[in-house]
Short mmCIF file of C-alpha atoms in Angstrom, two decimals:
data_model
loop_
_atom_site.label_atom_id
_atom_site.label_comp_id
_atom_site.label_asym_id
_atom_site.label_seq_id
_atom_site.Cartn_x
_atom_site.Cartn_y
_atom_site.Cartn_z
CA MET A 1 -10.97 -1.48 15.71
CA LYS A 2 -10.33 2.08 16.90
CA ILE A 3 -13.43 1.87 19.10
CA LEU A 4 -12.18 -1.42 20.53
CA ASN A 5 -8.77 0.19 21.05
CA GLY A 6 -10.19 3.24 22.88
CA MET A 7 -9.38 5.81 20.19
CA TYR A 8 -13.05 6.42 19.36
CA SER A 9 -16.23 6.13 21.42
CA ALA A 10 -19.07 3.92 20.23
CA ASP A 11 -22.46 5.46 19.41
CA ASP A 12 -24.30 2.28 20.29
CA GLY A 13 -23.87 -1.43 20.97
CA GLU A 14 -21.58 -3.22 23.40
CA MET A 15 -18.24 -5.01 23.56
CA ILE A 16 -17.54 -8.11 25.63
CA PHE A 17 -13.88 -8.83 26.42
CA LYS A 18 -12.89 -11.84 28.55
CA GLY A 19 -16.52 -12.28 29.51
CA GLU A 20 -17.05 -8.73 30.73
CA LYS A 21 -18.68 -5.72 29.12
CA VAL A 22 -16.06 -3.06 28.35
CA ALA A 23 -15.93 0.50 27.03
CA PHE A 24 -12.53 2.19 26.86
CA SER A 25 -12.21 5.96 26.99
CA SER A 26 -8.54 5.89 25.98
CA THR A 27 -5.94 3.67 24.36
CA HIS A 28 -4.13 3.57 27.71
CA LYS A 29 -7.14 1.95 29.36
CA ALA A 30 -7.54 -0.53 26.50
CA LEU A 31 -3.86 -1.43 26.82
CA ALA A 32 -4.19 -1.87 30.57
CA ALA A 33 -7.05 -4.30 29.93
CA GLY A 34 -4.86 -6.34 27.56
CA ILE A 35 -5.68 -4.95 24.08
CA SER A 36 -2.91 -3.66 21.82
CA MET A 37 -3.20 -2.40 18.24
CA ILE A 38 -0.53 -2.27 15.54
CA HIS A 39 -1.70 0.37 13.08
CA GLN A 40 -1.33 0.17 9.30
CA GLU A 41 0.71 3.36 9.31
CA LEU A 42 3.63 2.72 11.63
CA MET A 43 4.68 5.76 13.65
CA PRO A 44 7.92 4.94 15.47
CA ILE A 45 10.00 7.67 17.06
CA LEU A 46 12.84 7.49 14.58
CA GLU A 47 15.56 9.21 16.61
CA LEU A 48 15.12 6.88 19.58
CA SER A 49 16.39 3.33 19.94
CA VAL A 50 14.53 0.07 19.44
CA ALA A 51 14.50 -0.44 23.22
CA ASP A 52 13.14 3.08 23.81
CA ASN A 53 10.32 2.51 21.34
CA ILE A 54 9.37 -0.81 22.92
CA PHE A 55 9.43 0.38 26.54
CA MET A 56 8.19 3.93 26.08
CA GLY A 57 5.70 4.75 28.83
CA LYS A 58 6.81 1.76 30.89
CA TYR A 59 10.54 2.31 31.35
CA PRO A 60 12.20 0.13 34.00
CA LYS A 61 13.28 2.50 36.79
CA ASN A 62 15.25 2.30 39.99
CA ARG A 63 14.23 3.62 43.43
CA LEU A 64 15.22 7.13 42.39
CA SER A 65 12.88 6.95 39.33
CA MET A 66 15.85 6.92 36.98
CA VAL A 67 15.56 4.85 33.80
CA GLN A 68 17.61 1.67 34.01
CA LYS A 69 19.09 1.76 30.52
CA ARG A 70 21.08 -1.46 30.82
CA SER A 71 18.07 -3.37 32.14
CA MET A 72 15.93 -2.04 29.30
CA LEU A 73 18.45 -3.13 26.67
CA GLU A 74 18.74 -6.60 28.25
CA LYS A 75 14.97 -7.03 28.40
CA THR A 76 14.67 -5.94 24.77
CA LYS A 77 17.33 -8.42 23.70
CA LYS A 78 15.58 -11.23 25.58
CA LEU A 79 12.21 -10.28 24.09
CA LEU A 80 13.56 -10.26 20.52
CA GLU A 81 15.22 -13.64 21.11
CA GLU A 82 12.00 -15.14 22.49
CA LEU A 83 10.17 -13.99 19.36
CA ASP A 84 13.03 -15.20 17.15
CA ILE A 85 13.41 -11.71 15.70
CA LYS A 86 16.94 -11.57 14.34
CA GLY A 87 19.19 -8.86 12.95
CA ILE A 88 17.87 -6.04 15.16
CA SER A 89 20.05 -4.48 17.85
CA PRO A 90 18.18 -3.14 20.94
CA GLY A 91 20.34 0.00 20.84
CA ALA A 92 19.88 0.74 17.12
CA LYS A 93 17.96 3.87 16.19
CA MET A 94 14.61 3.18 14.56
CA LYS A 95 15.54 5.32 11.56
CA THR A 96 18.18 2.74 10.60
CA LEU A 97 15.66 -0.12 10.33
CA SER A 98 13.83 -1.35 7.26
CA MET A 99 10.03 -1.28 7.07
CA ALA A 100 9.95 -5.01 7.81
CA GLN A 101 12.18 -4.62 10.87
CA THR A 102 10.05 -1.71 12.09
CA GLN A 103 6.99 -3.94 11.82
CA MET A 104 8.73 -6.63 13.89
CA VAL A 105 9.58 -4.06 16.58
CA GLU A 106 5.91 -3.06 16.73
CA ILE A 107 4.98 -6.71 17.31
CA ALA A 108 7.60 -7.00 20.06
CA LYS A 109 6.19 -3.84 21.64
CA ALA A 110 2.66 -5.32 21.65
CA VAL A 111 3.95 -8.55 23.23
CA SER A 112 5.92 -6.58 25.84
CA ASN A 113 2.61 -5.03 26.92
CA HIS A 114 1.42 -8.57 27.79
CA ALA A 115 -1.48 -8.04 25.41
CA GLN A 116 -4.03 -10.83 25.31
CA LEU A 117 -5.55 -9.42 22.11
CA ILE A 118 -3.37 -7.92 19.39
CA ILE A 119 -5.08 -6.10 16.52
CA MET A 120 -2.98 -6.02 13.35
CA ASP A 121 -4.08 -3.64 10.60
CA GLU A 122 -2.54 -4.50 7.21
CA PRO A 123 0.73 -5.67 8.81
CA THR A 124 2.23 -7.04 5.57
CA SER A 125 1.55 -4.16 3.19
CA SER A 126 5.28 -3.35 2.96
CA LEU A 127 6.79 -6.78 3.68
CA THR A 128 8.48 -9.26 1.38
CA ASP A 129 7.30 -12.87 1.20
CA ASP A 130 10.13 -13.94 3.54
CA ASP A 131 9.15 -11.27 6.06
CA VAL A 132 5.51 -12.37 5.87
CA ALA A 133 6.52 -15.98 6.57
CA ARG A 134 8.54 -14.80 9.59
CA LEU A 135 5.60 -12.72 10.84
CA PHE A 136 3.22 -15.67 10.54
CA LEU A 137 5.66 -17.85 12.46
CA ILE A 138 5.62 -15.35 15.34
CA ILE A 139 1.82 -15.13 15.27
CA ARG A 140 1.46 -18.91 15.38
CA ARG A 141 3.97 -19.23 18.21
CA LEU A 142 2.07 -16.69 20.32
CA GLN A 143 -1.24 -18.26 19.41
CA ALA A 144 -0.04 -21.73 20.38
CA SER A 145 0.90 -20.47 23.84
CA ASN A 146 -2.82 -19.80 24.48
CA ARG A 147 -1.86 -16.37 25.80
CA THR A 148 -2.63 -14.21 22.79
CA SER A 149 -5.45 -13.89 20.27
CA PHE A 150 -5.33 -11.83 17.09
CA ILE A 151 -7.63 -9.75 14.95
CA TYR A 152 -5.85 -9.68 11.60
CA ILE A 153 -7.00 -7.12 9.01
CA SER A 154 -5.79 -7.65 5.45
CA HIS A 155 -6.87 -7.14 1.87
CA ARG A 156 -4.61 -9.98 0.75
CA LEU A 157 -7.00 -12.88 0.52
CA GLU A 158 -4.29 -15.54 0.43
CA GLU A 159 -3.03 -14.31 3.82
CA ILE A 160 -6.50 -14.44 5.34
CA PHE A 161 -6.88 -18.07 4.28
CA GLU A 162 -3.43 -18.98 5.55
CA ILE A 163 -3.43 -17.35 8.99
CA SER A 164 -7.04 -17.12 10.20
CA ASP A 165 -9.38 -19.51 12.01
CA THR A 166 -12.55 -17.52 11.35
CA ILE A 167 -13.38 -14.71 8.92
CA THR A 168 -15.69 -11.74 9.37
CA VAL A 169 -16.47 -9.72 6.25
CA LEU A 170 -17.33 -6.02 6.53
CA ARG A 171 -18.76 -3.95 3.69
CA ASP A 172 -19.88 -0.32 3.83
CA GLY A 173 -19.65 -0.31 7.61
CA GLU A 174 -21.78 -3.39 8.16
CA THR A 175 -21.12 -7.02 9.00
CA ILE A 176 -21.91 -9.17 5.96
CA GLU A 177 -21.09 -12.59 7.39
CA THR A 178 -18.89 -14.56 9.80
CA ASP A 179 -17.86 -18.17 9.35
CA GLU A 180 -14.96 -20.55 9.90
CA THR A 181 -12.18 -20.03 7.39
CA ARG A 182 -12.39 -23.63 6.17
CA ASN A 183 -15.96 -22.99 4.97
CA PHE A 184 -14.93 -20.09 2.71
CA THR A 185 -13.76 -20.21 -0.89
CA ASN A 186 -12.11 -17.39 -2.81
CA ASP A 187 -15.31 -16.79 -4.75
CA ARG A 188 -17.49 -16.70 -1.65
CA LEU A 189 -15.14 -14.30 0.14
CA VAL A 190 -14.91 -11.89 -2.80
CA ARG A 191 -18.66 -12.06 -3.36
CA SER A 192 -19.21 -11.09 0.29
CA MET A 193 -16.71 -8.23 0.04
CA VAL A 194 -17.81 -6.66 -3.24
CA GLY A 195 -21.14 -8.29 -4.07
CA ARG A 196 -19.95 -10.06 -7.21
CA GLU A 197 -17.88 -13.03 -8.35
CA LEU A 198 -14.08 -13.19 -8.45
CA LYS A 199 -14.14 -13.73 -12.22
CA ASP A 200 -15.83 -10.34 -12.63
CA LEU A 201 -13.11 -8.43 -10.75
CA TYR A 202 -10.83 -8.11 -13.79
CA ASN A 203 -13.59 -7.44 -16.28
CA LYS A 204 -11.26 -5.79 -18.76
CA VAL A 205 -12.77 -4.76 -22.07
CA PRO A 206 -10.23 -4.85 -24.94
CA VAL A 207 -9.53 -1.37 -26.32
CA LYS A 208 -8.11 -0.80 -29.78
CA THR A 209 -4.72 0.78 -29.22
CA GLY A 210 -3.45 3.62 -31.38
CA LYS A 211 -0.10 5.03 -32.41
CA ALA A 212 2.93 5.24 -30.17
CA MET A 213 2.42 7.62 -27.23
CA LEU A 214 5.62 7.18 -25.22
CA GLU A 215 8.87 5.67 -26.53
CA VAL A 216 11.77 4.81 -24.23
CA SER A 217 15.07 3.91 -25.88
CA LYS A 218 18.14 2.39 -24.16
CA LEU A 219 17.36 4.17 -20.90
CA CYS A 220 19.90 3.75 -18.11
CA GLY A 221 19.90 4.99 -14.54
CA ASN A 222 20.44 3.98 -10.95
CA GLY A 223 18.79 0.56 -10.56
CA PHE A 224 18.11 -0.18 -14.23
CA ARG A 225 19.93 -0.29 -17.57
CA ASP A 226 19.31 -0.49 -21.30
CA ILE A 227 15.51 -0.26 -21.05
CA SER A 228 13.56 0.14 -24.29
CA PHE A 229 9.80 -0.07 -24.81
CA CYS A 230 6.90 1.62 -26.56
CA LEU A 231 3.60 2.61 -24.92
CA HIS A 232 0.66 3.02 -27.30
CA ARG A 233 -2.34 5.29 -27.03
CA GLY A 234 -5.18 3.49 -25.24
CA GLU A 235 -2.89 0.77 -23.87
CA ILE A 236 -2.30 -0.54 -20.34
CA LEU A 237 1.31 -1.71 -20.19
CA GLY A 238 2.00 -3.88 -17.15
CA LEU A 239 5.43 -3.92 -15.50
CA ALA A 240 5.96 -7.18 -13.60
CA GLY A 241 8.93 -8.03 -11.43
CA LEU A 242 10.12 -8.91 -7.95
CA VAL A 243 10.99 -6.34 -5.29
CA GLY A 244 14.30 -4.77 -6.35
CA ALA A 245 13.80 -5.45 -10.06
CA GLY A 246 14.17 -1.74 -10.86
CA ARG A 247 10.57 -1.01 -11.84
CA THR A 248 10.01 1.91 -9.47
CA GLU A 249 13.44 3.37 -10.24
CA LEU A 250 12.59 3.27 -13.96
CA VAL A 251 9.26 5.08 -13.74
CA GLU A 252 10.59 7.63 -11.23
CA SER A 253 13.31 8.45 -13.76
CA ILE A 254 10.74 8.87 -16.53
CA PHE A 255 8.84 11.23 -14.22
CA GLY A 256 11.92 13.28 -13.34
CA ILE A 257 12.36 12.23 -9.70
CA ARG A 258 15.62 10.44 -10.50
CA LYS A 259 18.35 11.33 -12.96
CA ILE A 260 18.77 9.45 -16.23
CA SER A 261 22.38 8.64 -17.08
CA SER A 262 21.74 7.85 -20.77
CA GLY A 263 19.01 7.02 -23.26
CA GLU A 264 16.03 8.83 -24.76
CA ILE A 265 12.36 9.45 -23.95
CA ARG A 266 10.02 10.52 -26.75
CA LYS A 267 6.35 11.44 -26.57
CA ASP A 268 4.35 11.60 -29.78
CA GLY A 269 7.68 11.40 -31.58
CA LYS A 270 9.11 14.45 -29.80
CA LEU A 271 12.37 14.06 -27.87
CA LEU A 272 11.79 15.08 -24.24
CA THR A 273 14.21 16.62 -21.78
CA ILE A 274 13.00 15.68 -18.31
CA ASN A 275 15.13 17.07 -15.50
CA SER A 276 12.35 17.46 -12.94
CA THR A 277 8.78 16.45 -12.15
CA VAL A 278 7.67 19.85 -13.45
CA ASP A 279 9.12 18.92 -16.86
CA ALA A 280 7.22 15.60 -16.80
CA ILE A 281 3.91 17.22 -15.84
CA HIS A 282 4.41 19.90 -18.51
CA ASN A 283 4.82 17.11 -21.07
CA GLY A 284 1.62 15.32 -20.03
CA ILE A 285 3.12 12.60 -17.83
CA SER A 286 1.84 11.80 -14.33
CA LEU A 287 2.96 9.37 -11.60
CA ALA A 288 0.84 7.91 -8.81
CA THR A 289 3.65 6.83 -6.49
CA GLU A 290 3.96 3.52 -4.69
CA ASP A 291 3.74 5.21 -1.27
CA ARG A 292 0.72 7.47 -1.51
CA LYS A 293 0.88 8.61 2.12
CA GLN A 294 4.52 9.73 2.08
CA LEU A 295 4.92 10.82 -1.53
CA GLY A 296 1.46 11.19 -3.07
CA LEU A 297 -0.58 13.16 -0.54
CA VAL A 298 -0.32 15.86 2.12
CA LEU A 299 -2.26 14.02 4.80
CA GLY A 300 -2.84 17.00 7.05
CA MET A 301 -4.43 19.06 4.26
CA SER A 302 -7.89 18.87 2.74
CA VAL A 303 -9.18 16.65 -0.05
CA GLY A 304 -9.65 19.70 -2.27
CA PHE A 305 -6.15 21.03 -1.58
CA ASN A 306 -4.58 17.68 -2.48
CA ILE A 307 -6.50 17.45 -5.76
CA SER A 308 -5.62 20.98 -6.84
CA LEU A 309 -1.97 20.98 -5.69
CA PRO A 310 -0.25 20.17 -9.05
CA SER A 311 -2.65 22.48 -10.90
CA LEU A 312 -2.57 25.59 -8.69
CA LYS A 313 -0.93 27.66 -11.42
CA GLY A 314 -4.01 27.12 -13.55
CA PHE A 315 -6.24 28.57 -10.83
CA ALA A 316 -4.02 31.59 -10.19
CA LYS A 317 -4.20 35.05 -11.68
CA GLY A 318 -1.91 37.86 -10.65
CA GLY A 319 -0.41 35.65 -7.96
CA LEU A 320 -3.78 34.93 -6.31
CA VAL A 321 -5.68 31.64 -6.44
CA ASN A 322 -9.32 31.77 -7.51
CA ALA A 323 -10.64 29.74 -4.57
CA ARG A 324 -14.17 29.45 -5.93
CA ASN A 325 -13.03 28.02 -9.25
CA GLU A 326 -10.53 25.73 -7.47
CA GLU A 327 -13.24 24.35 -5.18
CA LYS A 328 -15.64 23.85 -8.08
CA GLN A 329 -13.14 21.96 -10.23
CA THR A 330 -11.79 19.75 -7.45
CA ALA A 331 -15.34 18.80 -6.47
CA VAL A 332 -16.04 17.78 -10.08
CA TYR A 333 -13.07 15.42 -10.17
CA ALA A 334 -13.76 14.03 -6.71
CA LYS A 335 -17.28 13.19 -7.81
CA LEU A 336 -16.07 11.82 -11.14
CA LEU A 337 -13.81 9.33 -9.36
CA GLY A 338 -16.31 8.50 -6.63
CA VAL A 339 -14.29 9.83 -3.69
CA LYS A 340 -16.29 9.20 -0.52
CA THR A 341 -15.72 12.13 1.83
CA ALA A 342 -17.92 14.12 4.19
CA SER A 343 -16.55 17.34 2.71
CA MET A 344 -13.94 18.58 0.27
CA LYS A 345 -12.46 20.34 3.31
CA ALA A 346 -11.99 17.07 5.23
CA LYS A 347 -8.38 16.12 5.82
CA VAL A 348 -7.31 13.52 3.28
CA GLY A 349 -5.60 11.57 6.05
CA THR A 350 -9.03 10.68 7.48
CA LEU A 351 -10.10 8.86 4.29
CA SER A 352 -9.81 5.13 3.67
CA GLY A 353 -6.91 3.82 1.59
CA GLY A 354 -9.13 3.34 -1.44
CA ASN A 355 -10.49 6.87 -1.29
CA GLN A 356 -7.01 8.29 -0.77
CA GLN A 357 -5.91 6.50 -3.94
CA LYS A 358 -8.86 8.01 -5.80
CA VAL A 359 -7.77 11.46 -4.60
CA VAL A 360 -4.30 10.78 -6.04
CA LEU A 361 -5.85 9.85 -9.40
CA ALA A 362 -8.16 12.89 -9.29
CA LYS A 363 -5.12 15.09 -8.64
CA TRP A 364 -3.44 13.86 -11.80
CA LEU A 365 -6.61 13.84 -13.90
CA LEU A 366 -6.93 17.55 -13.22
CA THR A 367 -3.53 18.13 -14.88
CA GLN A 368 -4.93 16.59 -18.10
CA PRO A 369 -2.05 14.15 -18.75
CA ASP A 370 -1.77 11.71 -21.65
CA VAL A 371 0.33 9.17 -19.76
CA PHE A 372 -0.59 7.78 -16.34
CA ILE A 373 2.11 5.85 -14.49
CA LEU A 374 0.51 3.88 -11.66
CA ASP A 375 2.98 2.31 -9.21
CA GLU A 376 1.17 -0.36 -7.13
CA PRO A 377 -2.20 1.40 -7.64
CA THR A 378 -4.20 -1.00 -5.45
CA ARG A 379 -1.73 -1.66 -2.62
CA GLY A 380 -3.41 -1.64 0.78
CA ILE A 381 -6.97 -1.13 -0.45
CA ASP A 382 -9.93 -3.48 -0.27
CA VAL A 383 -11.34 -5.54 -3.10
CA GLY A 384 -14.27 -3.17 -3.65
CA ALA A 385 -11.96 -0.17 -4.00
CA LYS A 386 -9.73 -2.22 -6.32
CA SER A 387 -12.70 -2.79 -8.59
CA ASP A 388 -13.36 0.96 -8.63
CA ILE A 389 -9.72 1.70 -9.54
CA TYR A 390 -9.84 -0.85 -12.36
CA ALA A 391 -13.02 0.80 -13.71
CA ILE A 392 -11.28 4.19 -13.66
CA MET A 393 -8.33 2.74 -15.57
CA GLU A 394 -10.74 1.31 -18.16
CA GLU A 395 -12.37 4.70 -18.66
CA LEU A 396 -9.00 6.39 -19.09
CA VAL A 397 -7.83 4.10 -21.89
CA LYS A 398 -11.21 4.32 -23.60
CA LYS A 399 -10.58 8.06 -23.82
CA GLY A 400 -7.21 7.46 -25.47
CA LYS A 401 -5.02 7.85 -22.40
CA SER A 402 -2.10 5.47 -21.85
CA ILE A 403 -1.18 3.69 -18.63
CA ILE A 404 1.98 2.08 -17.30
CA MET A 405 1.01 -0.09 -14.33
CA ILE A 406 3.47 -1.57 -11.86
CA SER A 407 2.05 -4.33 -9.68
CA SER A 408 3.52 -7.05 -7.51
CA GLU A 409 0.26 -8.99 -7.77
CA LEU A 410 0.53 -11.20 -10.85
CA PRO A 411 -3.27 -11.76 -11.11
CA GLU A 412 -3.64 -7.98 -11.34
CA VAL A 413 -0.95 -7.69 -14.03
CA LEU A 414 -2.53 -10.53 -16.02
CA GLY A 415 -6.04 -9.22 -15.52
CA MET A 416 -5.52 -5.56 -16.41
CA SER A 417 -2.62 -5.35 -18.89
CA ASP A 418 -2.84 -5.36 -22.68
CA ARG A 419 0.87 -6.13 -22.82
CA ILE A 420 3.35 -7.11 -20.12
CA LEU A 421 7.04 -6.27 -19.67
CA VAL A 422 8.92 -8.41 -17.16
CA MET A 423 11.87 -6.85 -15.32
CA HIS A 424 14.56 -8.73 -13.43
CA GLU A 425 17.69 -7.25 -11.85
CA GLY A 426 17.30 -3.91 -13.62
CA ARG A 427 16.65 -5.24 -17.12
CA VAL A 428 13.66 -6.12 -19.25
CA VAL A 429 13.88 -9.91 -19.59
CA GLY A 430 10.64 -10.58 -21.43
CA GLU A 431 7.58 -9.15 -23.17
CA MET A 432 4.26 -10.80 -23.93
CA LEU A 433 0.72 -9.99 -24.95
CA ARG A 434 -2.13 -10.42 -22.51
CA GLU A 435 -3.52 -13.48 -24.28
CA ASP A 436 -0.14 -15.26 -24.18
CA ALA A 437 0.76 -14.51 -20.57
CA THR A 438 0.47 -16.87 -17.59
CA GLN A 439 1.82 -16.77 -14.06
CA GLU A 440 4.10 -19.70 -14.90
CA LYS A 441 5.66 -17.95 -17.91
CA ILE A 442 6.30 -14.79 -15.90
CA GLY A 443 7.69 -16.85 -13.01
CA ARG A 444 10.18 -18.51 -15.32
CA MET A 445 11.40 -15.08 -16.40
CA PHE A 446 12.07 -14.26 -12.74
CA GLY A 447 14.34 -17.32 -12.66
CA PHE A 448 11.96 -19.43 -10.55
CA GLU A 449 12.54 -22.46 -12.72
CA LYS A 450 16.11 -22.48 -11.44
CA GLY A 451 14.93 -22.49 -7.87
CA GLU A 452 16.05 -18.92 -7.25
#
């Protein structure tokens, strides 16, 4: 997509757009030809307004080359109305918008460029179901006008089936197959993506759990209250719940990011005092955050640097880091987790989402924790990388480690958890063993049976 968008140059082959052979040397030239790309990582200019972000580089000007601010605001308002994008003021600063609203502004920006082809890379990775429905409505409206076509990249298979007309599957940099969407099944699509059946994706092997590893008693904090549970050695404990249920707030409090107002945390029977992330790491607790790019990695630094970051003290002597030992150890963990990178010195921001997630796990493995908290561990990564992450989780529990896994994907929770806690509005509203759990039972705990 970056070659098509003019960011990279092709080594070989050709592209035909609107019946003509094209090769773009810049994104500006691709845009001028009618191709616009909405990247997975949105990069708005936060201090500027919605209108500024939409019209940047193409400001309406008068005869004196002065920006016509009023005209720009009016055009932005009209554009948002045409797309039925509500609740966003043209003059509002981007920093005041939610992730979903920012995504909608990016779509409006692409449409304002009169793009005939819009490339959307993982556009729903941070959207709620309602936001996704609104996005699809906009896509269909533009598609029906016969003015705009879309290339829609997503790892959410249900979205691909719902929104696409044809599907092309890529694996390891090669085209595997292309066919009309109606000819695909879930099994066929997954088999093309990872080379095996859907039923083999969650190939969890039961592990005999041991004694209590982590005990949480009547824990209260901002976003949750009166939470009690026990995590056993060798267990994967799934935390299910809707957005806003308090799951992330809970685990961030256990890890010392947020303050706990009351309650106790014990590990191996010992009462812990966790006032910071340093306290949590010292006590053998790690957290792979929900947002790996903002909170889990330093994108501009190397793969090796990111893996060693929480463990630098262990490589230091007399205030100096033993670079040779650091490089050796980080390479061992990168290889252990199957991180695909040209070099340990490559910037982690250049890696795929799946490989970035493996770097996050390698970083925490190096600290030798007993408890791994994984918040949305497979968000925004492809099915093949998901399978790799699941295999890593299996190996960890086989070695006696314990995992708390938060996931918004119920098949993932059901497929990987030994036991499931269901949270709703800041409380634990249910608990069930893997063999007793179904999507319907969990849905009822969310209040779905009442039509909520």
